[in-house]
Short mmCIF file of C-alpha atoms in Angstrom, two decimals:
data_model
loop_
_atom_site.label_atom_id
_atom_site.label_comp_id
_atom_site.label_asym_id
_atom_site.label_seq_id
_atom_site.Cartn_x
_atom_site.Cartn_y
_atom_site.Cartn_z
CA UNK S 1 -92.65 -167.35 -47.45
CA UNK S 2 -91.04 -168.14 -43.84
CA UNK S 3 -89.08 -170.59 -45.76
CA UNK S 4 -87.80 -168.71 -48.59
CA UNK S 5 -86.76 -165.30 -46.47
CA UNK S 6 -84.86 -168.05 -44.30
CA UNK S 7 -83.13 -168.99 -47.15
CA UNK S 8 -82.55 -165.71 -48.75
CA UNK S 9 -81.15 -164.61 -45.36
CA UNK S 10 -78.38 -167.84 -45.62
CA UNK S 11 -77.52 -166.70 -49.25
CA UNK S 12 -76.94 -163.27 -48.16
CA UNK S 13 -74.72 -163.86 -45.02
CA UNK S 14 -72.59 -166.28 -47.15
CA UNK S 15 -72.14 -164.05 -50.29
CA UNK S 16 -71.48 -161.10 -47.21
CA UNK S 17 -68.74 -163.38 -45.70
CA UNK S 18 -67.40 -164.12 -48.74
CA UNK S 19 -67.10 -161.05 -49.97
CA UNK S 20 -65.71 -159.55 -46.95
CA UNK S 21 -62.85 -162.33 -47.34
CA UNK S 22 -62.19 -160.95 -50.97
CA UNK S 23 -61.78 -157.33 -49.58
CA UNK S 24 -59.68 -158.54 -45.87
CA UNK S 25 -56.98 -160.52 -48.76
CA UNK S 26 -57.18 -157.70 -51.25
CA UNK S 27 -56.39 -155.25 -48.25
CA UNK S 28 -53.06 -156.15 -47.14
CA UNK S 29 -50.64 -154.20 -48.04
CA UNK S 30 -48.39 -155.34 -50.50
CA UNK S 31 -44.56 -155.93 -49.74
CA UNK S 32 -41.60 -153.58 -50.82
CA UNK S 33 -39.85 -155.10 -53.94
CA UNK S 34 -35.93 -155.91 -53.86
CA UNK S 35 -34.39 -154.00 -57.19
CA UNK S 36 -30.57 -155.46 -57.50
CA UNK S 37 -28.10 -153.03 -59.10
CA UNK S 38 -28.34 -153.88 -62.54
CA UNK S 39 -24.17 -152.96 -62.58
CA UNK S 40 -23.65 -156.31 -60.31
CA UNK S 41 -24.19 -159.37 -61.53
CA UNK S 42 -24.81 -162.28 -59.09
CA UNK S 43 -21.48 -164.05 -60.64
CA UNK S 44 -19.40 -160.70 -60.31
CA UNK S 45 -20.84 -160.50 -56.34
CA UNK S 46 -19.78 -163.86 -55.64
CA UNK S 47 -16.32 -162.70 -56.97
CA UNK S 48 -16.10 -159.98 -55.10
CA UNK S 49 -16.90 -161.68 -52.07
CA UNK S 50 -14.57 -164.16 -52.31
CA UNK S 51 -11.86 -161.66 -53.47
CA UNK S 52 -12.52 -159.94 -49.68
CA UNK S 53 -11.95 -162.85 -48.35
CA UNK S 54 -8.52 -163.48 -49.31
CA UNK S 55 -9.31 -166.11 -51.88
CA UNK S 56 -7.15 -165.97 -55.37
CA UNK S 57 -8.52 -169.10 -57.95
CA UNK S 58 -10.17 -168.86 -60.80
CA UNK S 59 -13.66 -167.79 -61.62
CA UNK S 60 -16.01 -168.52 -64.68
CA UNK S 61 -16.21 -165.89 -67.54
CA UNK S 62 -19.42 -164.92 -68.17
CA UNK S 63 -18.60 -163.94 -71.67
CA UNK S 64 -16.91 -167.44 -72.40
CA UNK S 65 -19.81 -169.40 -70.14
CA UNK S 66 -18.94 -172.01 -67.23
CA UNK S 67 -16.54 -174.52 -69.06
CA UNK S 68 -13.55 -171.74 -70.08
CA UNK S 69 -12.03 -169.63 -66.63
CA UNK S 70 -10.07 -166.83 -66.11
CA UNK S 71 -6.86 -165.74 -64.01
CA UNK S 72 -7.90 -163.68 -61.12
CA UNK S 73 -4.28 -163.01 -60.20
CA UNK S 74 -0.97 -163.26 -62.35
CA UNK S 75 1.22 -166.47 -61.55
CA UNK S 76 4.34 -163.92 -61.89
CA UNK S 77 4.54 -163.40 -58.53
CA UNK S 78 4.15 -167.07 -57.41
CA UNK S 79 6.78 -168.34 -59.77
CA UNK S 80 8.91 -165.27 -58.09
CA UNK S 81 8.03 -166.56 -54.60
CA UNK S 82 8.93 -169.65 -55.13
CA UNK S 83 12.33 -169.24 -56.52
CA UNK S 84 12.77 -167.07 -53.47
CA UNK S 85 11.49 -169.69 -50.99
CA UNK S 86 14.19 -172.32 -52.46
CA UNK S 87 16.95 -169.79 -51.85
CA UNK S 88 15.31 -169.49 -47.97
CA UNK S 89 15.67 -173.11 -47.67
CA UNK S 90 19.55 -172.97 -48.97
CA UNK S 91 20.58 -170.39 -47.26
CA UNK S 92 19.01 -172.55 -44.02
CA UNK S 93 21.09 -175.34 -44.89
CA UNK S 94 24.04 -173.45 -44.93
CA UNK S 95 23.26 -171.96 -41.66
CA UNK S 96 23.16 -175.87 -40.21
CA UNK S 97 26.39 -176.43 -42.17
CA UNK S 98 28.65 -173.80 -41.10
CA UNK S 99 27.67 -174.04 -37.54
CA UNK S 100 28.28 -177.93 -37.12
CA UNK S 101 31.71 -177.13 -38.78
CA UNK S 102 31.99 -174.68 -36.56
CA UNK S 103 32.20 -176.94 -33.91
CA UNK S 104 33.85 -179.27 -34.94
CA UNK S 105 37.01 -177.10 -35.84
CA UNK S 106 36.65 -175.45 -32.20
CA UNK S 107 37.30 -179.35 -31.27
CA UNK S 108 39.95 -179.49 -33.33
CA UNK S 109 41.90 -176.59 -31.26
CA UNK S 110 40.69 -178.20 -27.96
CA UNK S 111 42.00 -181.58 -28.61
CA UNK S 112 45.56 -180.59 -31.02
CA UNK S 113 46.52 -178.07 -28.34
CA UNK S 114 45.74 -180.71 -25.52
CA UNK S 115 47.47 -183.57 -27.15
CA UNK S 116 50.76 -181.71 -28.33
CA UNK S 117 51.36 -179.79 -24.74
CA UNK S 118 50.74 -183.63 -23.63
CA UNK S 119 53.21 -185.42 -26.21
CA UNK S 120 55.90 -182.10 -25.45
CA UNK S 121 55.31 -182.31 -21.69
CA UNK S 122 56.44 -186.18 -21.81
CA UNK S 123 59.34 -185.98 -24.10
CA UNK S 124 60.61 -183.34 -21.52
CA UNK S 125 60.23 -186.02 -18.35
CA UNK S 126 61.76 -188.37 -20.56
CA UNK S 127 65.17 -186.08 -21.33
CA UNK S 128 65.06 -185.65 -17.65
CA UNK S 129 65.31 -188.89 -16.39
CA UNK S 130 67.51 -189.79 -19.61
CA UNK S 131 70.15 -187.23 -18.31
CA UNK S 132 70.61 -188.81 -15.08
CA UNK S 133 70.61 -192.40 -16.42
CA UNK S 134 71.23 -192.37 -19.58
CA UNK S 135 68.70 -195.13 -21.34
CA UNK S 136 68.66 -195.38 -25.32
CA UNK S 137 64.91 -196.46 -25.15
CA UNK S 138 64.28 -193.00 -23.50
CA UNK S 139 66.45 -191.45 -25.87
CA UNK S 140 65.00 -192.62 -28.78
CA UNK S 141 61.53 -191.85 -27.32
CA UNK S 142 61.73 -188.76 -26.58
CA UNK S 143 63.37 -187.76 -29.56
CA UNK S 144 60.56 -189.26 -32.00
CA UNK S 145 57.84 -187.82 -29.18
CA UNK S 146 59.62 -184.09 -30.01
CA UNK S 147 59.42 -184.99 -33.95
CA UNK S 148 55.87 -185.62 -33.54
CA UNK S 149 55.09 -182.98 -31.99
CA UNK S 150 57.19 -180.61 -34.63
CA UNK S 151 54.66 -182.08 -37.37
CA UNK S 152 51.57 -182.00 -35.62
CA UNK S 153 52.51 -178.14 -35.03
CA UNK S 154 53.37 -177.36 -38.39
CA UNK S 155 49.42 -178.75 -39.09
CA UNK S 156 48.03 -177.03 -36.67
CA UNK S 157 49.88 -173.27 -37.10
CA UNK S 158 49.41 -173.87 -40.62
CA UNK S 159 45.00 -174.54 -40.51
CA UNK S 160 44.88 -172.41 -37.42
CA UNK S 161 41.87 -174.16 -35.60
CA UNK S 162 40.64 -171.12 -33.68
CA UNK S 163 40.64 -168.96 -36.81
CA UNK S 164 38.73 -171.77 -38.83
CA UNK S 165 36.34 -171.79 -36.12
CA UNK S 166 36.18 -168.16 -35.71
CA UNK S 167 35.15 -167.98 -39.57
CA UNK S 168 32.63 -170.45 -39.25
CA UNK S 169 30.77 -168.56 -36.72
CA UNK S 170 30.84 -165.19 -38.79
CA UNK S 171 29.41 -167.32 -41.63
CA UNK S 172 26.37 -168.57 -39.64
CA UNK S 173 25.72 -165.30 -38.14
CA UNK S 174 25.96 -163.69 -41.87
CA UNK S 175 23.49 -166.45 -43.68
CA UNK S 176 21.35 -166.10 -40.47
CA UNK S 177 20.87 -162.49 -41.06
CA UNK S 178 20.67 -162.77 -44.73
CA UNK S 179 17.59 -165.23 -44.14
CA UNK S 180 15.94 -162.76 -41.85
CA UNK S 181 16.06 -160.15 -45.01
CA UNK S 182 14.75 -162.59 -46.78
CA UNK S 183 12.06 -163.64 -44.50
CA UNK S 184 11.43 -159.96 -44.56
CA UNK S 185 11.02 -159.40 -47.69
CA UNK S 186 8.37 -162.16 -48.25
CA UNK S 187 6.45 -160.74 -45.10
CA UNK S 188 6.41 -157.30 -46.65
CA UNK S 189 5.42 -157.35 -50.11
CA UNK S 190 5.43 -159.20 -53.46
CA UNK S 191 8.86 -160.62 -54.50
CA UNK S 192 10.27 -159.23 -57.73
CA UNK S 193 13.07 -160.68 -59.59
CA UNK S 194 15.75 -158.10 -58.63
CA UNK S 195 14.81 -159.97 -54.96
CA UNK S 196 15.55 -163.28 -56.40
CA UNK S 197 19.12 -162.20 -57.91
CA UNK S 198 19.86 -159.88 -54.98
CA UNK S 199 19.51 -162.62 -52.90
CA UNK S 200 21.08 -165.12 -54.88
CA UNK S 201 24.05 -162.72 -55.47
CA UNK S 202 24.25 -162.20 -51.25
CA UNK S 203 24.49 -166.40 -50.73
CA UNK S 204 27.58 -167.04 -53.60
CA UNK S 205 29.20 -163.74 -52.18
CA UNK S 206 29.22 -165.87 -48.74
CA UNK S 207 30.18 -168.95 -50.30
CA UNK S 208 33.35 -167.39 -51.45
CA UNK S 209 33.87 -165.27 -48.63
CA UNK S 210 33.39 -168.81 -45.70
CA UNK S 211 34.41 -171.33 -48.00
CA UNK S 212 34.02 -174.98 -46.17
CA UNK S 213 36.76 -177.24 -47.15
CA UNK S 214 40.49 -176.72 -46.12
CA UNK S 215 42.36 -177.84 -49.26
CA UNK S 216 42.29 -175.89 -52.22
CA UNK S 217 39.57 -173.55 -50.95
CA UNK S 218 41.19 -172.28 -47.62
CA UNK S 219 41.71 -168.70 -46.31
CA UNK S 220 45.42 -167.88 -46.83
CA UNK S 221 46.20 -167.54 -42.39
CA UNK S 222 49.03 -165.78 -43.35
CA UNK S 223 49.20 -162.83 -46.05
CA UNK S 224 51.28 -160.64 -46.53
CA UNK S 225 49.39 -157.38 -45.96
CA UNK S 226 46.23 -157.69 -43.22
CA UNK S 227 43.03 -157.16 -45.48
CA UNK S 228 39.33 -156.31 -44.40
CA UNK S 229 37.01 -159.69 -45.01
CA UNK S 230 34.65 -159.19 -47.77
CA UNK S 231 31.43 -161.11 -47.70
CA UNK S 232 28.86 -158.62 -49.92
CA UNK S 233 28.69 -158.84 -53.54
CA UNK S 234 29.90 -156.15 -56.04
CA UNK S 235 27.85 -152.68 -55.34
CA UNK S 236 24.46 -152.77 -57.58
CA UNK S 237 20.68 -151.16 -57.31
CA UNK S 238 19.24 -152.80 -53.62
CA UNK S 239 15.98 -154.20 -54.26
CA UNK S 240 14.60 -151.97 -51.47
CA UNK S 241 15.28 -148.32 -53.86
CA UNK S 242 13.28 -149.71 -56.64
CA UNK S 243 10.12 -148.91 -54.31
CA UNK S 244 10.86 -145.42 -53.32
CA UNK S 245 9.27 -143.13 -56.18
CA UNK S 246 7.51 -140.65 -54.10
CA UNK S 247 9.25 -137.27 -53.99
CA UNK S 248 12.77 -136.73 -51.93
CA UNK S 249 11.96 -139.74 -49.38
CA UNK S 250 13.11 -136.55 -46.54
CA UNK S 251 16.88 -136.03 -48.09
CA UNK S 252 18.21 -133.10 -47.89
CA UNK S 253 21.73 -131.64 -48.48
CA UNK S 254 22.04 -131.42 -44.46
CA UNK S 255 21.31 -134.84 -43.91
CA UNK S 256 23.80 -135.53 -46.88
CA UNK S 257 26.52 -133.50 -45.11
CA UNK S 258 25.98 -135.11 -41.70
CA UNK S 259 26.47 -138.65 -43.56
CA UNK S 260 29.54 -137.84 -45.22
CA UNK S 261 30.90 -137.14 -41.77
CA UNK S 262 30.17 -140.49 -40.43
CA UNK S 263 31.69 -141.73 -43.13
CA UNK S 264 35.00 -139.75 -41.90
CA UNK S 265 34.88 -140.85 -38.60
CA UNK S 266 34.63 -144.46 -39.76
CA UNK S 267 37.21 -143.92 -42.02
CA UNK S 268 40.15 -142.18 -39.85
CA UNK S 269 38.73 -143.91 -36.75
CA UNK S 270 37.23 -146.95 -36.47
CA UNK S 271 38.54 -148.49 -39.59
CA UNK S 272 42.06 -147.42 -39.40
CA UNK S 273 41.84 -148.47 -35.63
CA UNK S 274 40.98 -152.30 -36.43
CA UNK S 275 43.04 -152.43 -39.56
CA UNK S 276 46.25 -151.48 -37.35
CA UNK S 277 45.22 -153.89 -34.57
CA UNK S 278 45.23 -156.39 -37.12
CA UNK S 279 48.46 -156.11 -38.48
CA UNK S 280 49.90 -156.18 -34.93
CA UNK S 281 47.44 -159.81 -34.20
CA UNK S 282 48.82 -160.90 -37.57
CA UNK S 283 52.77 -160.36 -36.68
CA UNK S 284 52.21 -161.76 -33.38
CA UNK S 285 50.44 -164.79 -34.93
CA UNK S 286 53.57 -165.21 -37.47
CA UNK S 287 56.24 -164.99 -34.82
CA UNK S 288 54.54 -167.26 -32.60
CA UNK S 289 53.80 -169.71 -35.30
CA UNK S 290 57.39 -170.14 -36.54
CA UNK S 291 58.31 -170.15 -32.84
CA UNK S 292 56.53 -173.49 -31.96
CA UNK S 293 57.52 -176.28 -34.44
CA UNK S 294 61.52 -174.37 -33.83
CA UNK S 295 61.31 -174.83 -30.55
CA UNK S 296 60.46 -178.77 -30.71
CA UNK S 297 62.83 -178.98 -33.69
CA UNK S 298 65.38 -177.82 -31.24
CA UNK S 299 64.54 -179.96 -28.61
CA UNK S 300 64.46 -183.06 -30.71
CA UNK S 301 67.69 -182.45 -31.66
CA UNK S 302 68.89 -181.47 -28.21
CA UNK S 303 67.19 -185.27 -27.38
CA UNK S 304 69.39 -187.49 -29.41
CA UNK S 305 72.50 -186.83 -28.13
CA UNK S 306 71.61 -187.17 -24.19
CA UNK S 307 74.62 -188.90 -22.64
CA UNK S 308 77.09 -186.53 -24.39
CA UNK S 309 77.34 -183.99 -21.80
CA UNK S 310 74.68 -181.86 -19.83
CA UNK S 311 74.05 -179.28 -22.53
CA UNK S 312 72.37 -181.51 -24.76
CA UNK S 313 69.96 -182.03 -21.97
CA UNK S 314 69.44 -178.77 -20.60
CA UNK S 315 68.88 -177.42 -24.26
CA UNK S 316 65.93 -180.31 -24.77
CA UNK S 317 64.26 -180.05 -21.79
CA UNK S 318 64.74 -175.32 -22.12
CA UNK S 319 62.81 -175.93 -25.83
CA UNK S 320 60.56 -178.44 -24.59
CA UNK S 321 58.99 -176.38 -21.97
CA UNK S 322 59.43 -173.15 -23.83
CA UNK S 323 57.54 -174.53 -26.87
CA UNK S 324 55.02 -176.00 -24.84
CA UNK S 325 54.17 -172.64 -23.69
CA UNK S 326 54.44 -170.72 -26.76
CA UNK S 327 52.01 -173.46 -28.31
CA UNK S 328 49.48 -172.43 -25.12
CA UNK S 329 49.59 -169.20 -25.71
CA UNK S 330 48.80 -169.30 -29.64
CA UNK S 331 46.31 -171.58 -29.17
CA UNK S 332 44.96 -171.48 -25.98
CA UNK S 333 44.88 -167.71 -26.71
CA UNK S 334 43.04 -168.26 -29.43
CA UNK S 335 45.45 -165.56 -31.72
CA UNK S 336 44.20 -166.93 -35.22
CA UNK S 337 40.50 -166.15 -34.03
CA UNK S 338 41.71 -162.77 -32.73
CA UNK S 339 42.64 -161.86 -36.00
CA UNK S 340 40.36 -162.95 -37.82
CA UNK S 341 37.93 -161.01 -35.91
CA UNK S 342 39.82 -158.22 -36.57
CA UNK S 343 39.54 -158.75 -40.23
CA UNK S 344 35.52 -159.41 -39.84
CA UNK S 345 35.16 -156.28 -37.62
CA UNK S 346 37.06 -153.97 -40.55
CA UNK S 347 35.22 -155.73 -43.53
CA UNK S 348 32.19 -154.46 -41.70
CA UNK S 349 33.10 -150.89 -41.40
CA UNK S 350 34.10 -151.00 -44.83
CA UNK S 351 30.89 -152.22 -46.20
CA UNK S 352 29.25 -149.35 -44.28
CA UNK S 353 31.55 -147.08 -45.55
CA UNK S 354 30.36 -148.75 -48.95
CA UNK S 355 26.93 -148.31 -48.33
CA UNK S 356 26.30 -144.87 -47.28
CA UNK S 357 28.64 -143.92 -49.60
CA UNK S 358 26.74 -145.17 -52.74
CA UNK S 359 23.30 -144.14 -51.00
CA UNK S 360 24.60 -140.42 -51.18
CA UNK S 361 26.05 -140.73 -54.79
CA UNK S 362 22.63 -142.20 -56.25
CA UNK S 363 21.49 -139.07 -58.39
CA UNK S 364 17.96 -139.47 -58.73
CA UNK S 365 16.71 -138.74 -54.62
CA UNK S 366 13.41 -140.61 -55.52
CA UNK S 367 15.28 -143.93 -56.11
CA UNK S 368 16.88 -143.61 -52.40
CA UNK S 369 16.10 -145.41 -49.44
CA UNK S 370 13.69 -143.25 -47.11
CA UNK S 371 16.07 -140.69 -45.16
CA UNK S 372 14.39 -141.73 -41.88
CA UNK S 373 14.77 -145.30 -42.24
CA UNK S 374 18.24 -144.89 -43.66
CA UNK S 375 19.42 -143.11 -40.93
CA UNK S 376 17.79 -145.78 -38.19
CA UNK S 377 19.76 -148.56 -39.95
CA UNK S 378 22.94 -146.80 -39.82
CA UNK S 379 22.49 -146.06 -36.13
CA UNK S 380 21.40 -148.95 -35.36
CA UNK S 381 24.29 -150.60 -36.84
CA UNK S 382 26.84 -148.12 -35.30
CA UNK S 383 25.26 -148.81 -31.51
CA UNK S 384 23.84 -145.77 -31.16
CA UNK S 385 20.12 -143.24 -30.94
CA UNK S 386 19.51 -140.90 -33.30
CA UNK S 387 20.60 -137.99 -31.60
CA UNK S 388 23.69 -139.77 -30.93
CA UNK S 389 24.58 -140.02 -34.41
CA UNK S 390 24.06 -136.26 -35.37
CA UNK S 391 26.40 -135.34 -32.16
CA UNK S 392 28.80 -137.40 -33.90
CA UNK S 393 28.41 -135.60 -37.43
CA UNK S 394 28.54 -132.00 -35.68
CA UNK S 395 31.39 -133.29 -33.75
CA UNK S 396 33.47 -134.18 -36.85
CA UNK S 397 32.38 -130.68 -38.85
CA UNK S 398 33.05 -128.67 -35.40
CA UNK S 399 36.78 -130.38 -35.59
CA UNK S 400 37.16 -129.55 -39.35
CA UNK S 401 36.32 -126.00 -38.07
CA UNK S 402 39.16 -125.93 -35.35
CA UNK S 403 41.37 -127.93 -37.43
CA UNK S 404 41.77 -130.89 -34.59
CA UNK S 405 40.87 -134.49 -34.55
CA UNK S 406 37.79 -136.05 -33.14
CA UNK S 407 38.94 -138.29 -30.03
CA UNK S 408 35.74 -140.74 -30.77
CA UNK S 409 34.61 -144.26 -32.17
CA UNK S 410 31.84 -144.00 -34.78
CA UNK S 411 30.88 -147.18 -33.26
CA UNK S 412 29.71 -147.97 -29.57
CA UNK S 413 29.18 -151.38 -30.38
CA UNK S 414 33.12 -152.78 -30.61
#
């Protein structure tokens, strides 16, 4: 009996622990279940995730299974990119070209106006000490020294160094800019194709505007009639108004008024201004032009018949130092690059005559450039603040008003 209650007491404090096991695991309390959105697959999460992060490739179809894929994004605009990046990279060639050009035609002025005042400057000291003593080794020196330096001078007045130069440097500072806008445009948004033909429009407009060799291809030094440079291509939708859609972008017929004035002021002013001051560079240029090679002529003439009297003498060595300074003073004065920064400075009021002037005449106000930004770039351009430039507009309708002339530049910048 001992035994079996000792035994019956085991049985029962094992089935107890047991069964108080069973009921401490079936107490716990059970863990919240995760329900995913049945609208998001794992495959379209993944997507979207990697979409956030920036990244454009392909991703499987989960209609078509894993071996087919599908575009995320269009390879319109790359292809559009890309033909935009090539015209960076040509446009940065240019850039190179047209300044090492640049300086090497500055050298050319440096070294032709040093080495014909030099070959002038002898054949003079020659004459000289012919006259005294005549010598026909001098003679004939001097006289093919003065003939040398009649052709060189006919070269030189005819390329015009300075102005070459001069050109040059607008043409690096124009592709420069026009590879900013471009750089701009990439920065800002998606290319389009009206980028890609703007642009490629801007960079043959320059071409023909700066061209680089001097046969064939060279600016005419000396027209007839002084004319404004042109550098833009002919007048067509800017890439920049296909974007504006929303409403009146801030124009109004006020703002339209106070632009038309500016483009008064620009017109009786500051182009009329550099267009006579570049006639008057122009004459000057002629005059002293035809002035040098004469002047050598004369005194290579003057040259060969040393020995026959003083006059022949006085007359080579007069010419000789006259054309030597009439050679410094076109050259060393830099007159060709005078004028041709005359002619750059009016082409520029003329395209921004141009400009404004088409911005006003678009009809439809929602295909303008933003008013705000509009007016920035023209103030910017003309050196001046905002409030500057409407004190300039009310200026110009004030002296409509009185019927007098406004006494100021549109531009504070030259």
């Amino acid at each position: 009996m001992a035994s079996l209650g000792a035994s019956g007491l085991l049985f029962s404090s094992s089935s107890y622990c047991r069964s108080k096991g069973i009921n401490a695991a079936i107490s716990v309390p059970k863990l919240p279940r995760i329900r995913f959105s049945g609208t998001k697959t794992p495959l379209k999460l993944v997507e979207e995730l990697n979409l956030r992060n920036g990244f454009t490739g392909k991703f499987p179809s989960e209609n078509t299974g894993l071996d087919q894929y599908e575009p995320i994004k269009s390879t319109t605009s790359t292809a559009t990119s890309a033909k935009l990046y090539a015209i960076l990279e040509a446009v940065a060639d240019r850039v190179e070209m047209h300044k090492n050009i640049g300086e090497q035609r500055d050298n050319w002025n440096t070294l032709l106006l040093n080495s014909i005042n030099m070959i002038t400057l002898t054949a003079v000291t020659m004459v000289g000490v012919a006259a005294g003593a005549p010598v026909l080794a001098l003679k004939l020196s001097s006289t093919l020294l003065f003939s040398a330096a009649t052709g060189m001078l006919i070269i030189m007045n005819k390329i015009q160094p300075s102005q070459l130069a001069e050109e040059q440097r607008n043409a690096t500072r124009l592709f420069k800019q026009l590879y900013s806008q471009i750089q701009t445009t990439l920065a800002l948004r998606d290319p389009t194709e009206l980028d890609v033909k703007d642009a490629m429009e801007k960079t043959l407009a320059l071409d023909k505007a700066y061209p680089l060799p001097l046969l064939g291809k060279m600016i005419e030094k000396f027209p007839e009639k002084f004319e404004p440079a042109v550098w833009w291509p002919k007048s067509h939708e800017s890439p920049r108004k296909q974007h504006k859609t929303q409403g009146k972008n801030g124009w109004s017929e006020d703002f339209e008024e106070e632009m038309r004035e500016v483009i008064e002021v620009i017109k009786k002013k500051d182009s009329e201004d550099y267009t006579r001051l570049g006639n008057l560079a122009l004459k000057v240029n002629k005059i002293l032009a035809v002035s040098g090679p004469l002047l050598t002529g004369i005194a290579a003439a003057g040259s060969a018949f040393v020995g026959h009297g003083s006059w022949p003498a006085i007359v080579a060595v007069t010419a000789g130092a006259l054309a030597s300074t009439v050679n410094t003073f076109e050259h060393g004065g830099q007159v060709g690059m005078v004028v041709e920064m005359y002619r750059n400075s009016a082409g520029f009021f003329t395209l921004l005559e141009e400009s404004i002037g088409s911005t006003i005449q678009e009809e439809g106000l929602e295909k303008r450039e933003d008013e705000e930004m509009f007016e920035m770039n023209v103030a910017l351009k003309l050196g001046r603040s905002l409030s500057q430039l409407r004190d300039l507009a009310r200026k110009s309708s004030t002296s409509h008003v009185h019927g007098s002339t406004i006494d100021e530049f549109a531009s504070k910048l030259f």
